[in-house]
Amino acid sequence: MSETEPSYIDYEAFLDPDFSPAGFANSLVLSTNNATDTPLDLSTPLSRVLFDLQEIDTHIHGLTTKSALPLLSHTQDQTAAAEHILQEIGTQITSVTEGYERLEKEVLQKWQAADEARIAAENSLATVRLARAVARCLGLGRQLESQVAELTGRGPTSPVLGADGAASTTGKEGFRALERAAITILNLRQMFSATSEADEGYGLDRVKATRTLRNEFVIPAENMVKSRAQQTIHRFSLSSQMNTSGQSSVPSSYKQAREARSRLATAAATLYLLSPIPNGTVTTSDYKPELLISTLQGYMQTSIITSANALAKALSQLPTMDRALADISTRCQDIVAVESILRNIRPPSHPILSSTTNDQSAETGTAPNQVNLLQPLLQALDTASLPSYYWRSLASSLTSRVQEIINRGGVSARTLRSNRDRLKAEIKDCVMRASKFSATNFLAEKSRSGSDTEVVGNWEREATVMVSAVIGPLSR
């Protein structure tokens, strides 16, 4: 409102940002009524409000009438400016549209064609990789098939000239295919377990031929190889021949001894390779060949249980004691041979672990295969020597059996008590006789010095433990 036109309406109150209609109405009612009046007169404040509205409407009408020409002129100017801006924007939009169409034609369409070519190239590359993986997988399958045939005697083995000059085959050479079959199985296992597109063998599970190869041949072949290796260890014996005096004899020939060593070494290396690998990246030092350890533990337990049963039976029938002690000594000699052989065998290069171990050895300057195959078994048995473990375990199982014989009484108990001194001497002689056996004497090459590590132990303590286990209950 112009300053030359006074008005009783308080425009500042209405224009205040904090204006409250409810507060204004309340103050208007209180100003025209007494707060104690009942009822209140609302006609006066309502007339006041209506009059104010009419006054404001009249004022607005007067202002618009007086300023109609300037308002129309201003509106016309704004409309012209808007039309000019719209025209200029239309020109720019047309230019941008033409540029986009040219860009789409020159770049986008070509990019789409290039992207289609890229996708086709990637798919072709993936197909080629998968085809190569399938071809290598099938090649490894054929290689494994020939190795299994060689193991089972149905395949060709290395020719050896016989006495008559004719070519013959040797079971030893065929048996050596066991370790090669294990490496082939590991290569196949690594391909089948590929989880990244960068890994060789990714996607083999989608190919029916490779699935059939894995389920119908590779897995049965792996079980057969494991079984053959475990049987070889369980049946291992260097001192299998006994003379009439009960003394252990050397193997029948140097060739048989070397072949026995070769079979045990190959079986141990095979079980080392085929032992399960825990999840995650591991090094050779962290790798525990559980399959090899469990098989060797089974071999030890079988020897201990068989020896304990034989000795317990002989204690009840003393005439058979010499034969039982000779058998126990023979089993201990076999364990000495196993220890000597395992001590001189380094773990074979593992195809799956080789990448991590080689890098680590290159950084530290050490060889990755410093530990022999005996150390994992000694750690699992918590012992420093296999013969010591054999005698102490055998002694721990004998005390209760001797006590049972004494408790039953009878002729057996009286015979044991009366022959106590003889038993003491024979048991001690059995332990010490077994200690004189050295696998190195049979396994080292005659023309080579220092080919194997020989450890001669002091078994006086083991002899004392065995004598105490048998003679102790007799002295009570």
Short mmCIF file of C-alpha atoms in Angstrom, two decimals:
data_model
loop_
_atom_site.label_atom_id
_atom_site.label_comp_id
_atom_site.label_asym_id
_atom_site.label_seq_id
_atom_site.Cartn_x
_atom_site.Cartn_y
_atom_site.Cartn_z
CA MET A 1 0.00 0.00 0.00
CA SER A 2 1.27 3.46 -0.87
CA GLU A 3 2.37 5.71 1.99
CA THR A 4 0.03 8.55 0.67
CA GLU A 5 -2.99 6.34 1.21
CA PRO A 6 -3.37 5.69 4.92
CA SER A 7 -5.35 2.68 6.09
CA TYR A 8 -6.51 1.50 9.47
CA ILE A 9 -5.63 -2.12 8.56
CA ASP A 10 -2.46 -3.32 10.23
CA TYR A 11 -0.72 -4.84 7.19
CA GLU A 12 2.48 -5.42 9.14
CA ALA A 13 0.67 -7.80 11.49
CA PHE A 14 -0.70 -9.78 8.56
CA LEU A 15 2.69 -9.84 6.78
CA ASP A 16 4.57 -11.00 9.87
CA PRO A 17 6.10 -14.51 9.27
CA ASP A 18 4.95 -15.51 12.76
CA PHE A 19 1.32 -14.50 12.10
CA SER A 20 -1.16 -16.92 13.69
CA PRO A 21 -4.79 -16.90 12.50
CA ALA A 22 -5.95 -18.50 15.75
CA GLY A 23 -4.09 -15.96 17.86
CA PHE A 24 -5.39 -13.05 15.75
CA ALA A 25 -8.99 -14.32 16.05
CA ASN A 26 -8.59 -14.79 19.82
CA SER A 27 -7.26 -11.26 20.34
CA LEU A 28 -10.05 -9.87 18.14
CA VAL A 29 -12.74 -11.68 20.18
CA LEU A 30 -11.23 -10.52 23.50
CA SER A 31 -11.01 -6.93 22.29
CA THR A 32 -14.75 -6.83 21.41
CA ASN A 33 -16.08 -8.86 24.40
CA ASN A 34 -15.67 -9.19 28.10
CA ALA A 35 -14.01 -12.44 29.08
CA THR A 36 -16.67 -13.08 31.73
CA ASP A 37 -19.64 -12.64 29.36
CA THR A 38 -21.73 -15.70 28.67
CA PRO A 39 -22.36 -16.28 25.82
CA LEU A 40 -19.79 -14.30 23.80
CA ASP A 41 -20.83 -11.97 21.00
CA LEU A 42 -19.13 -13.16 17.84
CA SER A 43 -21.07 -11.03 15.38
CA THR A 44 -18.93 -7.93 16.05
CA PRO A 45 -15.51 -9.57 15.47
CA LEU A 46 -16.95 -11.41 12.43
CA SER A 47 -18.21 -8.09 10.96
CA ARG A 48 -14.78 -6.62 11.63
CA VAL A 49 -13.06 -9.40 9.73
CA LEU A 50 -15.50 -9.21 6.80
CA PHE A 51 -15.05 -5.44 6.63
CA ASP A 52 -11.28 -5.84 6.59
CA LEU A 53 -11.51 -8.38 3.78
CA GLN A 54 -13.72 -6.03 1.77
CA GLU A 55 -11.31 -3.19 2.35
CA ILE A 56 -8.36 -5.26 1.23
CA ASP A 57 -10.26 -6.46 -1.87
CA THR A 58 -11.15 -2.87 -2.77
CA HIS A 59 -7.55 -1.84 -2.31
CA ILE A 60 -6.31 -4.68 -4.55
CA HIS A 61 -8.89 -3.79 -7.20
CA GLY A 62 -7.78 -0.14 -7.11
CA LEU A 63 -4.13 -1.04 -7.44
CA THR A 64 -4.69 -3.36 -10.38
CA THR A 65 -6.88 -0.82 -12.16
CA LYS A 66 -4.35 1.93 -11.69
CA SER A 67 -1.36 -0.25 -12.72
CA ALA A 68 -3.05 -2.23 -15.51
CA LEU A 69 -0.97 -0.76 -18.34
CA PRO A 70 2.44 -1.22 -16.62
CA LEU A 71 1.46 -4.77 -15.68
CA LEU A 72 0.40 -5.63 -19.21
CA SER A 73 3.55 -4.06 -20.64
CA HIS A 74 5.73 -6.00 -18.18
CA THR A 75 3.91 -9.21 -18.99
CA GLN A 76 4.35 -8.60 -22.69
CA ASP A 77 8.08 -8.03 -22.24
CA GLN A 78 8.39 -11.24 -20.20
CA THR A 79 6.50 -13.20 -22.84
CA ALA A 80 8.71 -11.88 -25.65
CA ALA A 81 11.85 -12.70 -23.70
CA ALA A 82 10.58 -16.21 -23.01
CA GLU A 83 9.81 -16.74 -26.71
CA HIS A 84 13.31 -15.54 -27.65
CA ILE A 85 14.89 -17.88 -25.13
CA LEU A 86 12.74 -20.77 -26.36
CA GLN A 87 13.80 -20.08 -29.95
CA GLU A 88 17.48 -20.03 -28.99
CA ILE A 89 17.10 -23.23 -26.94
CA GLY A 90 15.32 -24.92 -29.85
CA THR A 91 18.27 -24.10 -32.11
CA GLN A 92 20.70 -25.56 -29.58
CA ILE A 93 18.55 -28.65 -29.09
CA THR A 94 18.45 -29.20 -32.85
CA SER A 95 22.24 -28.90 -33.00
CA VAL A 96 22.69 -31.33 -30.10
CA THR A 97 20.26 -33.78 -31.66
CA GLU A 98 22.10 -33.67 -34.98
CA GLY A 99 25.43 -34.19 -33.15
CA TYR A 100 24.04 -37.15 -31.21
CA GLU A 101 22.70 -38.73 -34.40
CA ARG A 102 26.08 -38.29 -36.07
CA LEU A 103 27.83 -39.68 -32.97
CA GLU A 104 25.45 -42.62 -32.84
CA LYS A 105 26.11 -43.38 -36.47
CA GLU A 106 29.89 -42.97 -36.31
CA VAL A 107 30.61 -44.33 -32.79
CA LEU A 108 27.70 -46.05 -31.06
CA GLN A 109 26.77 -48.36 -33.92
CA LYS A 110 30.41 -49.24 -34.46
CA TRP A 111 30.84 -49.80 -30.72
CA GLN A 112 27.83 -52.10 -30.65
CA ALA A 113 29.29 -54.09 -33.52
CA ALA A 114 32.68 -54.17 -31.77
CA ASP A 115 31.05 -55.23 -28.50
CA GLU A 116 29.27 -58.07 -30.27
CA ALA A 117 32.61 -59.10 -31.75
CA ARG A 118 34.19 -58.91 -28.29
CA ILE A 119 31.51 -61.11 -26.77
CA ALA A 120 31.88 -63.58 -29.62
CA ALA A 121 35.68 -63.59 -29.17
CA GLU A 122 35.35 -64.14 -25.41
CA ASN A 123 32.92 -66.98 -25.94
CA SER A 124 35.20 -68.48 -28.57
CA LEU A 125 38.20 -68.17 -26.24
CA ALA A 126 36.25 -69.81 -23.40
CA THR A 127 35.24 -72.58 -25.79
CA VAL A 128 38.84 -73.07 -26.91
CA ARG A 129 40.05 -73.14 -23.30
CA LEU A 130 37.39 -75.62 -22.33
CA ALA A 131 38.15 -77.75 -25.39
CA ARG A 132 41.86 -77.72 -24.53
CA ALA A 133 41.06 -78.61 -20.91
CA VAL A 134 38.83 -81.46 -22.06
CA ALA A 135 41.54 -82.66 -24.44
CA ARG A 136 44.18 -82.54 -21.70
CA CYS A 137 41.80 -84.20 -19.25
CA LEU A 138 41.12 -87.02 -21.69
CA GLY A 139 44.84 -87.28 -22.40
CA LEU A 140 45.56 -87.61 -18.70
CA GLY A 141 42.77 -90.17 -18.54
CA ARG A 142 44.41 -92.24 -21.27
CA GLN A 143 47.75 -91.85 -19.51
CA LEU A 144 46.21 -93.02 -16.25
CA GLU A 145 44.56 -95.91 -18.05
CA SER A 146 47.93 -97.13 -19.37
CA GLN A 147 49.48 -96.71 -15.92
CA VAL A 148 46.68 -98.68 -14.28
CA ALA A 149 47.03 -101.36 -16.94
CA GLU A 150 50.75 -101.45 -16.19
CA LEU A 151 50.01 -101.85 -12.48
CA THR A 152 47.54 -104.65 -13.03
CA GLY A 153 49.84 -106.45 -15.45
CA ARG A 154 47.68 -105.85 -18.52
CA GLY A 155 49.87 -103.12 -19.98
CA PRO A 156 53.40 -102.97 -21.40
CA THR A 157 56.31 -102.72 -18.99
CA SER A 158 59.95 -101.97 -19.51
CA PRO A 159 61.66 -104.80 -21.38
CA VAL A 160 64.45 -106.64 -19.60
CA LEU A 161 66.75 -109.17 -21.21
CA GLY A 162 66.40 -112.61 -19.71
CA ALA A 163 69.05 -115.28 -19.35
CA ASP A 164 68.43 -116.47 -22.88
CA GLY A 165 68.65 -112.95 -24.31
CA ALA A 166 64.90 -112.75 -24.94
CA ALA A 167 62.96 -109.71 -23.83
CA SER A 168 60.88 -110.13 -20.72
CA THR A 169 59.03 -107.84 -18.33
CA THR A 170 59.63 -107.10 -14.71
CA GLY A 171 57.00 -106.51 -12.03
CA LYS A 172 59.22 -103.94 -10.38
CA GLU A 173 59.07 -101.60 -13.35
CA GLY A 174 55.30 -102.05 -13.51
CA PHE A 175 55.03 -101.28 -9.81
CA ARG A 176 56.89 -98.04 -10.25
CA ALA A 177 53.92 -96.82 -12.29
CA LEU A 178 52.16 -96.41 -8.92
CA GLU A 179 53.79 -93.07 -8.18
CA ARG A 180 53.34 -91.88 -11.75
CA ALA A 181 49.66 -92.81 -11.53
CA ALA A 182 49.38 -90.79 -8.30
CA ILE A 183 50.84 -87.71 -10.01
CA THR A 184 48.43 -88.15 -12.92
CA ILE A 185 45.52 -88.43 -10.49
CA LEU A 186 46.64 -85.23 -8.74
CA ASN A 187 46.79 -83.39 -12.07
CA LEU A 188 43.26 -84.56 -12.84
CA ARG A 189 42.10 -83.67 -9.33
CA GLN A 190 43.52 -80.16 -9.74
CA MET A 191 41.72 -79.71 -13.05
CA PHE A 192 38.41 -80.98 -11.67
CA SER A 193 38.65 -78.64 -8.66
CA ALA A 194 39.21 -75.45 -10.68
CA THR A 195 36.95 -72.66 -9.37
CA SER A 196 38.24 -69.61 -11.27
CA GLU A 197 37.99 -68.87 -14.99
CA ALA A 198 41.75 -68.31 -15.03
CA ASP A 199 42.37 -71.88 -13.76
CA GLU A 200 42.84 -74.69 -16.22
CA GLY A 201 39.89 -77.04 -16.14
CA TYR A 202 37.24 -74.46 -15.24
CA GLY A 203 33.88 -75.71 -16.48
CA LEU A 204 34.84 -79.37 -16.86
CA ASP A 205 31.90 -80.33 -14.66
CA ARG A 206 29.59 -79.14 -17.44
CA VAL A 207 31.02 -81.61 -19.95
CA LYS A 208 29.43 -85.05 -19.83
CA ALA A 209 32.55 -86.84 -21.11
CA THR A 210 34.74 -85.50 -18.30
CA ARG A 211 32.06 -86.19 -15.68
CA THR A 212 31.86 -89.77 -16.90
CA LEU A 213 35.66 -90.04 -16.91
CA ARG A 214 35.84 -88.79 -13.35
CA ASN A 215 33.04 -90.87 -11.87
CA GLU A 216 33.55 -94.12 -13.75
CA PHE A 217 37.34 -94.26 -14.07
CA VAL A 218 39.41 -91.67 -12.17
CA ILE A 219 37.80 -92.19 -8.76
CA PRO A 220 37.93 -96.04 -8.98
CA ALA A 221 41.52 -95.80 -10.25
CA GLU A 222 42.46 -93.57 -7.33
CA ASN A 223 40.92 -96.01 -4.86
CA MET A 224 42.78 -98.88 -6.52
CA VAL A 225 46.10 -97.01 -6.38
CA LYS A 226 45.56 -96.19 -2.71
CA SER A 227 44.66 -99.80 -1.98
CA ARG A 228 47.74 -101.13 -3.79
CA ALA A 229 50.03 -98.74 -1.92
CA GLN A 230 48.46 -99.58 1.44
CA GLN A 231 48.72 -103.33 0.78
CA THR A 232 52.38 -102.92 -0.14
CA ILE A 233 53.14 -101.24 3.16
CA HIS A 234 51.10 -103.72 5.19
CA ARG A 235 52.86 -106.66 3.51
CA PHE A 236 56.38 -105.22 3.70
CA SER A 237 59.00 -107.55 5.16
CA LEU A 238 62.74 -107.80 4.62
CA SER A 239 63.41 -110.52 7.20
CA SER A 240 60.79 -112.98 6.08
CA GLN A 241 63.00 -116.07 6.02
CA MET A 242 63.85 -117.90 9.23
CA ASN A 243 66.39 -120.64 9.67
CA THR A 244 65.94 -123.65 11.87
CA SER A 245 67.82 -122.09 14.80
CA GLY A 246 65.36 -119.19 14.99
CA GLN A 247 67.89 -116.59 13.81
CA SER A 248 66.82 -114.00 11.28
CA SER A 249 68.38 -114.47 7.92
CA VAL A 250 69.15 -111.80 5.39
CA PRO A 251 66.89 -111.47 2.37
CA SER A 252 67.45 -114.14 -0.22
CA SER A 253 69.32 -111.76 -2.52
CA TYR A 254 70.50 -108.22 -2.87
CA LYS A 255 68.12 -107.76 -5.77
CA GLN A 256 65.11 -108.73 -3.67
CA ALA A 257 66.16 -106.32 -0.93
CA ARG A 258 66.46 -103.45 -3.37
CA GLU A 259 63.12 -104.36 -4.89
CA ALA A 260 61.51 -104.44 -1.43
CA ARG A 261 62.93 -101.00 -0.72
CA SER A 262 61.74 -99.74 -4.10
CA ARG A 263 58.22 -101.02 -3.45
CA LEU A 264 58.02 -99.47 0.02
CA ALA A 265 59.46 -96.15 -1.18
CA THR A 266 57.05 -96.01 -4.10
CA ALA A 267 54.06 -96.91 -1.93
CA ALA A 268 55.02 -94.29 0.69
CA ALA A 269 55.47 -91.59 -1.97
CA THR A 270 52.13 -92.55 -3.52
CA LEU A 271 50.24 -92.25 -0.23
CA TYR A 272 52.07 -88.99 0.49
CA LEU A 273 50.82 -87.56 -2.80
CA LEU A 274 47.26 -88.86 -2.50
CA SER A 275 46.72 -87.69 1.08
CA PRO A 276 43.93 -85.09 1.31
CA ILE A 277 44.97 -81.45 1.30
CA PRO A 278 43.21 -79.16 3.81
CA ASN A 279 41.34 -76.13 2.55
CA GLY A 280 43.42 -73.05 2.01
CA THR A 281 46.96 -72.54 0.84
CA VAL A 282 49.50 -74.72 2.63
CA THR A 283 53.21 -75.25 2.25
CA THR A 284 55.14 -78.49 2.31
CA SER A 285 56.17 -77.86 5.91
CA ASP A 286 52.49 -77.50 6.94
CA TYR A 287 51.27 -80.43 4.84
CA LYS A 288 50.42 -83.56 6.82
CA PRO A 289 50.10 -86.73 4.72
CA GLU A 290 47.28 -88.24 6.76
CA LEU A 291 46.82 -91.22 4.43
CA LEU A 292 50.50 -92.18 4.68
CA ILE A 293 50.58 -91.65 8.44
CA SER A 294 47.43 -93.72 9.08
CA THR A 295 48.72 -96.57 6.88
CA LEU A 296 52.08 -96.68 8.65
CA GLN A 297 50.35 -96.48 12.02
CA GLY A 298 48.22 -99.43 11.00
CA TYR A 299 51.37 -101.33 10.01
CA MET A 300 52.88 -100.58 13.44
CA GLN A 301 49.73 -101.54 15.33
CA THR A 302 49.39 -104.79 13.39
CA SER A 303 52.99 -105.72 14.23
CA ILE A 304 52.48 -104.85 17.89
CA ILE A 305 49.17 -106.71 18.26
CA THR A 306 50.44 -109.78 16.40
CA SER A 307 53.64 -109.86 18.46
CA ALA A 308 51.72 -109.41 21.71
CA ASN A 309 49.36 -112.27 20.87
CA ALA A 310 52.24 -114.55 19.85
CA LEU A 311 54.26 -113.80 22.98
CA ALA A 312 51.23 -114.16 25.27
CA LYS A 313 50.48 -117.55 23.73
CA ALA A 314 54.13 -118.58 24.08
CA LEU A 315 54.12 -117.60 27.77
CA SER A 316 51.34 -120.11 28.27
CA GLN A 317 53.21 -122.72 26.20
CA LEU A 318 56.92 -122.23 26.91
CA PRO A 319 58.14 -124.79 24.32
CA THR A 320 57.00 -122.40 21.60
CA MET A 321 58.83 -119.41 23.16
CA ASP A 322 61.88 -119.67 20.88
CA ARG A 323 59.74 -119.50 17.76
CA ALA A 324 57.66 -116.62 19.15
CA LEU A 325 60.74 -114.61 20.09
CA ALA A 326 62.24 -115.23 16.66
CA ASP A 327 59.02 -113.98 15.06
CA ILE A 328 59.00 -110.89 17.30
CA SER A 329 62.64 -110.20 16.46
CA THR A 330 61.80 -110.53 12.77
CA ARG A 331 58.97 -108.02 13.04
CA CYS A 332 61.23 -105.59 14.85
CA GLN A 333 63.82 -105.98 12.10
CA ASP A 334 61.16 -105.12 9.55
CA ILE A 335 60.30 -101.99 11.54
CA VAL A 336 64.00 -101.08 11.66
CA ALA A 337 64.09 -101.47 7.88
CA VAL A 338 60.97 -99.31 7.48
CA GLU A 339 62.52 -96.61 9.64
CA SER A 340 65.79 -96.72 7.71
CA ILE A 341 64.04 -96.56 4.34
CA LEU A 342 61.67 -93.73 5.31
CA ARG A 343 64.53 -91.75 6.81
CA ASN A 344 66.31 -91.71 3.45
CA ILE A 345 63.27 -90.75 1.37
CA ARG A 346 62.49 -87.10 0.80
CA PRO A 347 58.89 -86.12 0.08
CA PRO A 348 58.20 -86.14 -3.66
CA SER A 349 57.42 -82.92 -5.47
CA HIS A 350 53.71 -82.28 -5.02
CA PRO A 351 51.99 -80.95 -8.19
CA ILE A 352 49.43 -78.95 -6.23
CA LEU A 353 51.78 -77.58 -3.56
CA SER A 354 54.79 -77.01 -5.81
CA SER A 355 53.85 -73.42 -6.76
CA THR A 356 53.79 -72.21 -3.15
CA THR A 357 56.76 -74.20 -1.94
CA ASN A 358 58.99 -73.27 -4.86
CA ASP A 359 58.35 -69.57 -4.37
CA GLN A 360 58.99 -69.82 -0.68
CA SER A 361 62.18 -71.82 -1.14
CA ALA A 362 63.43 -69.31 -3.71
CA GLU A 363 63.00 -66.49 -1.19
CA THR A 364 64.62 -68.29 1.73
CA GLY A 365 67.30 -70.07 -0.29
CA THR A 366 66.38 -73.47 1.14
CA ALA A 367 65.26 -76.65 -0.54
CA PRO A 368 61.51 -77.33 -0.22
CA ASN A 369 61.96 -81.08 0.44
CA GLN A 370 64.35 -81.14 3.38
CA VAL A 371 62.12 -83.23 5.64
CA ASN A 372 62.06 -87.00 5.10
CA LEU A 373 58.96 -89.20 5.15
CA LEU A 374 59.84 -90.56 8.60
CA GLN A 375 59.33 -87.29 10.47
CA PRO A 376 55.51 -87.05 10.07
CA LEU A 377 55.13 -90.59 11.42
CA LEU A 378 57.40 -89.94 14.41
CA GLN A 379 55.46 -86.78 15.21
CA ALA A 380 52.14 -88.61 14.96
CA LEU A 381 53.37 -91.42 17.26
CA ASP A 382 55.13 -88.94 19.57
CA THR A 383 58.33 -90.96 19.59
CA ALA A 384 61.93 -90.59 18.48
CA SER A 385 62.31 -94.12 17.11
CA LEU A 386 59.97 -96.70 15.59
CA PRO A 387 61.73 -99.72 17.20
CA SER A 388 61.57 -98.01 20.59
CA TYR A 389 57.84 -97.37 20.06
CA TYR A 390 57.41 -101.02 19.05
CA TRP A 391 59.11 -102.46 22.14
CA ARG A 392 57.51 -100.05 24.60
CA SER A 393 54.02 -100.55 23.15
CA LEU A 394 54.56 -104.30 23.17
CA ALA A 395 55.76 -104.19 26.78
CA SER A 396 52.77 -102.09 27.89
CA SER A 397 50.38 -104.73 26.54
CA LEU A 398 52.22 -107.70 28.06
CA THR A 399 52.07 -106.87 31.76
CA SER A 400 48.32 -107.46 32.05
CA ARG A 401 48.54 -110.71 30.05
CA VAL A 402 51.32 -112.11 32.24
CA GLN A 403 49.32 -111.13 35.30
CA GLU A 404 46.31 -113.04 33.93
CA ILE A 405 48.44 -116.18 33.56
CA ILE A 406 49.72 -115.79 37.13
CA ASN A 407 46.21 -115.22 38.47
CA ARG A 408 44.90 -118.35 36.73
CA GLY A 409 47.67 -120.38 38.33
CA GLY A 410 48.24 -123.97 37.29
CA VAL A 411 51.10 -125.49 35.33
CA SER A 412 51.63 -122.43 33.14
CA ALA A 413 52.14 -120.12 36.12
CA ARG A 414 54.51 -122.54 37.85
CA THR A 415 56.48 -123.06 34.66
CA LEU A 416 56.86 -119.32 34.18
CA ARG A 417 58.10 -118.82 37.73
CA SER A 418 60.55 -121.69 37.50
CA ASN A 419 61.94 -120.46 34.17
CA ARG A 420 62.07 -116.81 35.13
CA ASP A 421 65.84 -116.45 34.70
CA ARG A 422 65.82 -118.18 31.32
CA LEU A 423 62.96 -115.98 30.10
CA LYS A 424 64.82 -112.89 31.22
CA ALA A 425 67.91 -113.87 29.25
CA GLU A 426 65.95 -114.91 26.15
CA ILE A 427 63.84 -111.76 26.04
CA LYS A 428 66.88 -109.56 26.44
CA ASP A 429 68.73 -111.53 23.79
CA CYS A 430 65.70 -111.17 21.47
CA VAL A 431 65.70 -107.39 21.81
CA MET A 432 69.45 -107.07 21.37
CA ARG A 433 69.46 -109.53 18.44
CA ALA A 434 66.91 -107.41 16.61
CA SER A 435 69.08 -104.32 17.16
CA LYS A 436 71.94 -105.90 15.21
CA PHE A 437 69.85 -105.92 12.07
CA SER A 438 70.59 -102.96 9.78
CA ALA A 439 68.51 -102.27 6.72
CA THR A 440 71.39 -100.29 5.26
CA ASN A 441 73.52 -103.43 5.03
CA PHE A 442 71.00 -104.88 2.57
CA LEU A 443 69.86 -101.75 0.78
CA ALA A 444 72.97 -99.69 0.12
CA GLU A 445 74.55 -100.15 -3.25
CA LYS A 446 77.71 -102.20 -3.00
CA SER A 447 79.82 -99.80 -5.02
CA ARG A 448 78.51 -96.63 -3.39
CA SER A 449 79.54 -95.29 0.00
CA GLY A 450 77.18 -93.24 2.13
CA SER A 451 74.15 -93.86 -0.03
CA ASP A 452 71.86 -94.28 2.97
CA THR A 453 71.79 -92.95 6.48
CA GLU A 454 72.28 -95.66 9.07
CA VAL A 455 71.31 -95.12 12.68
CA VAL A 456 72.32 -97.76 15.22
CA GLY A 457 70.38 -97.28 18.41
CA ASN A 458 71.13 -98.28 21.98
CA TRP A 459 68.31 -100.62 22.96
CA GLU A 460 69.37 -101.44 26.50
CA ARG A 461 66.43 -99.45 27.83
CA GLU A 462 63.97 -101.25 25.55
CA ALA A 463 65.40 -104.60 26.68
CA THR A 464 64.96 -103.55 30.30
CA VAL A 465 61.37 -102.46 29.65
CA MET A 466 60.51 -105.76 27.95
CA VAL A 467 62.12 -107.84 30.72
CA SER A 468 60.30 -105.83 33.39
CA ALA A 469 56.95 -106.27 31.61
CA VAL A 470 57.31 -110.08 31.62
CA ILE A 471 59.43 -110.81 34.70
CA GLY A 472 57.96 -108.07 36.89
CA PRO A 473 54.61 -109.81 37.56
CA LEU A 474 56.45 -113.09 38.20
CA SER A 475 58.40 -111.53 41.07
CA ARG A 476 55.34 -110.38 42.99
#
